[in-house]
Amino acid sequence: MIDFSNLPAKDRLYYFDVESSIAIYCADCRDILPLIPDKSIDLVLTSPPYFVGKEYEKYLITLDDYWGLLEDTFTEVKRLLNAGRQIIVNIAHDSQ
């Protein structure tokens, strides 16, 4: 298991199953992804912000900020994924 003890309490381990070594972290990916070793993840499930003006998206001022966030995040995810593994991206319907 990766040591995330230096992260704020809200970003630490959310769930860990000892038998299967499955770990779930609830964190801002910009803080946690750089701490994970290369090719150590089998599945990434993400729901990125949609750049639709939500309060939690206030750091995304321009469309370039948004695309930069996505590019940086998916570059990190590519580094982390084992060969042949998957990323699942949840995208909102355009009416939301």
Backbone as numpy.savetxt, mean C-alpha at the origin, in Angstrom:
# Nx Ny Nz CAx CAy CAz Cx Cy Cz
8.93 -12.20 10.17 8.09 -11.01 10.17 8.97 -9.77 10.17
8.56 -8.75 9.48 9.30 -7.51 9.37 9.09 -6.68 10.62
10.15 -6.03 11.07 10.06 -5.19 12.27 9.65 -3.78 11.88
8.41 -3.42 12.21 7.89 -2.09 11.95 7.74 -1.32 13.24
8.53 -1.65 14.25 8.37 -1.04 15.57 8.61 0.47 15.56
9.32 0.97 14.55 9.57 2.40 14.49 8.40 3.19 13.90
7.38 2.50 13.41 6.21 3.18 12.86 5.28 3.65 13.99
4.48 4.68 13.72 3.49 5.09 14.72 2.56 3.92 15.04
1.99 3.92 16.22 1.13 2.82 16.67 0.01 2.52 15.69
-0.55 3.54 15.07 -1.66 3.32 14.14 -1.23 2.56 12.89
0.07 2.51 12.59 0.57 1.87 11.38 1.25 0.53 11.65
1.05 -0.01 12.79 1.70 -1.28 13.11 0.83 -2.46 12.71
1.30 -3.62 13.05 0.63 -4.86 12.70 -0.85 -4.84 13.09
-1.69 -5.17 12.14 -3.13 -5.22 12.36 -3.57 -6.65 12.66
-2.96 -7.61 11.96 -3.31 -9.02 12.12 -2.10 -9.87 11.75
-1.84 -10.91 12.52 -0.78 -11.85 12.17 -1.21 -13.25 12.57
-1.12 -14.19 11.63 -1.43 -15.59 11.89 -0.11 -16.36 11.95
0.22 -16.86 13.11 1.50 -17.53 13.33 1.64 -18.76 12.44
0.59 -19.55 12.36 0.65 -20.80 11.60 0.96 -20.60 10.12
0.32 -19.61 9.50 0.50 -19.38 8.07 1.48 -18.26 7.75
1.91 -17.52 8.76 2.79 -16.35 8.58 2.15 -15.25 7.76
0.83 -15.17 7.77 0.12 -14.10 7.07 0.10 -12.88 7.98
0.54 -11.76 7.44 0.56 -10.51 8.20 -0.23 -9.45 7.43
-1.03 -8.69 8.16 -1.78 -7.58 7.57 -1.41 -6.33 8.36
-1.00 -5.30 7.63 -0.65 -4.03 8.24 -1.63 -2.97 7.78
-2.02 -2.10 8.67 -2.86 -0.97 8.33 -1.97 0.26 8.41
-1.58 0.78 7.24 -0.60 1.85 7.23 -0.69 2.64 5.93
-0.09 3.80 5.93 0.09 4.57 4.71 1.20 3.88 3.92
0.92 3.47 2.72 1.89 2.70 1.93 3.19 3.47 1.72
3.12 4.78 1.72 4.35 5.57 1.51 5.31 5.41 2.68
4.79 5.05 3.84 5.64 4.84 5.01 6.12 3.41 5.14
5.29 2.46 4.75 5.57 1.06 5.05 6.25 0.30 3.91
5.93 0.59 2.66 6.50 -0.17 1.55 8.03 -0.13 1.49
8.67 1.01 1.72 10.14 1.04 1.65 10.82 0.15 2.71
10.10 -0.25 3.74 10.68 -1.06 4.81 10.62 -2.56 4.51
9.91 -2.95 3.47 9.70 -4.36 3.16 10.77 -4.83 2.18
11.36 -6.01 2.42 12.41 -6.53 1.53 11.90 -6.83 0.12
12.80 -6.74 -0.86 12.51 -7.08 -2.26 11.94 -8.49 -2.36
11.02 -8.64 -3.30 10.46 -9.95 -3.66 10.05 -10.78 -2.44
9.33 -10.13 -1.52 8.91 -10.83 -0.30 7.39 -10.90 -0.14
6.65 -10.45 -1.15 5.19 -10.37 -1.06 4.57 -11.22 -2.17
3.52 -11.96 -1.82 2.81 -12.78 -2.80 1.55 -12.12 -3.34
0.95 -11.23 -2.56 -0.29 -10.58 -2.99 -0.35 -9.18 -2.41
-0.72 -8.23 -3.26 -0.99 -6.86 -2.82 -2.43 -6.55 -3.19
-3.18 -6.07 -2.22 -4.55 -5.62 -2.42 -4.58 -4.15 -2.02
-4.97 -3.29 -2.94 -4.93 -1.86 -2.65 -6.17 -1.16 -3.17
-6.52 -0.10 -2.50 -7.61 0.77 -2.92 -7.07 2.19 -2.84
-6.38 2.63 -3.90 -5.77 3.96 -3.84 -6.82 5.06 -3.81
-6.41 6.25 -3.36 -7.35 7.38 -3.41 -7.77 7.62 -4.86
-8.95 8.17 -5.05 -9.50 8.35 -6.39 -9.37 9.77 -6.93
-8.78 10.66 -6.12 -8.60 12.05 -6.53 -9.95 12.69 -6.87
-10.88 12.57 -5.92 -12.22 13.14 -6.11 -12.58 14.14 -5.02
-11.56 14.64 -4.30 -11.81 15.70 -3.34 -12.17 15.26 -1.93
-11.92 14.01 -1.60 -12.19 13.55 -0.23 -11.23 14.24 0.75
-11.65 14.39 1.99 -10.83 15.05 3.01 -9.46 14.38 3.15
-9.42 13.05 3.11 -8.15 12.33 3.28 -7.24 12.44 2.06
-7.71 13.07 0.99 -6.89 13.26 -0.21 -6.32 14.68 -0.31
-6.38 15.45 0.77 -6.01 16.87 0.70 -4.56 17.09 0.31
-3.71 16.08 0.43 -2.31 16.21 0.03 -2.15 16.09 -1.49
-3.20 15.69 -2.19 -3.17 15.57 -3.64 -3.75 16.86 -4.24
-2.87 17.81 -4.53 -3.32 19.13 -4.99 -3.63 19.13 -6.49
-2.77 18.49 -7.26 -2.94 18.49 -8.72 -3.04 17.06 -9.24
-3.47 16.94 -10.49 -3.53 15.62 -11.12 -2.13 15.02 -11.22
-1.12 15.85 -11.42 0.26 15.35 -11.44 0.66 14.76 -10.09
0.19 15.35 -8.99 0.44 14.79 -7.66 -0.16 13.39 -7.56
-1.37 13.26 -8.06 -2.08 11.98 -8.02 -1.34 10.92 -8.83
-1.01 11.24 -10.07 -0.29 10.27 -10.91 1.08 9.95 -10.32
1.73 10.93 -9.71 3.01 10.68 -9.06 2.88 9.70 -7.90
1.83 9.87 -7.10 1.58 8.94 -6.01 1.39 7.52 -6.53
0.56 7.37 -7.56 0.32 6.05 -8.12 1.60 5.44 -8.70
2.36 6.24 -9.43 3.60 5.73 -10.03 4.59 5.30 -8.95
4.79 6.12 -7.93 5.71 5.77 -6.84 5.25 4.50 -6.12
3.96 4.41 -5.87 3.42 3.25 -5.15 3.59 1.98 -5.96
3.22 2.00 -7.23 3.29 0.78 -8.03 4.73 0.40 -8.38
5.63 1.36 -8.40 7.06 1.04 -8.55 7.54 0.24 -7.34
7.14 0.67 -6.15 7.49 -0.06 -4.92 6.85 -1.44 -4.91
5.59 -1.52 -5.28 4.89 -2.80 -5.30 5.58 -3.78 -6.24
5.99 -3.31 -7.39 6.70 -4.18 -8.35 7.97 -4.73 -7.72
8.68 -3.92 -6.97 9.91 -4.35 -6.31 9.62 -5.44 -5.27
8.48 -5.36 -4.62 8.15 -6.26 -3.52 7.59 -7.60 -3.96
6.90 -7.63 -5.09 6.20 -8.85 -5.50 7.15 -9.94 -5.96
6.89 -11.15 -5.48 7.58 -12.33 -6.00 7.16 -12.55 -7.44
8.01 -13.21 -8.23 7.69 -13.49 -9.63 6.38 -14.26 -9.73
5.54 -13.86 -10.66 4.29 -14.56 -10.90 3.19 -14.28 -9.89
3.40 -13.35 -8.99 2.40 -13.03 -7.98 1.49 -11.91 -8.48
0.54 -11.48 -7.66 -0.51 -10.60 -8.16 -0.70 -9.35 -7.33
-1.20 -8.33 -8.03 -1.69 -7.12 -7.37 -3.14 -6.94 -7.78
-3.98 -6.66 -6.80 -5.39 -6.39 -7.05 -5.63 -4.94 -6.68
-6.17 -4.17 -7.62 -6.41 -2.75 -7.42 -7.91 -2.50 -7.49
-8.47 -1.94 -6.42 -9.87 -1.60 -6.35 -10.02 -0.15 -6.86
-10.80 0.02 -7.91 -11.05 1.35 -8.49 -12.55 1.63 -8.42
-12.90 2.83 -7.98 -14.31 3.19 -7.84 -14.99 3.31 -9.21
-16.26 3.07 -9.22 -17.08 3.29 -10.40 -17.07 4.78 -10.71
-17.15 5.16 -11.97 -17.02 6.58 -12.33 -18.14 7.46 -11.82
-19.22 6.90 -11.31 -20.29 7.73 -10.78 -20.10 8.07 -9.30
-19.06 7.55 -8.70 -18.82 7.81 -7.27 -17.96 9.02 -7.06
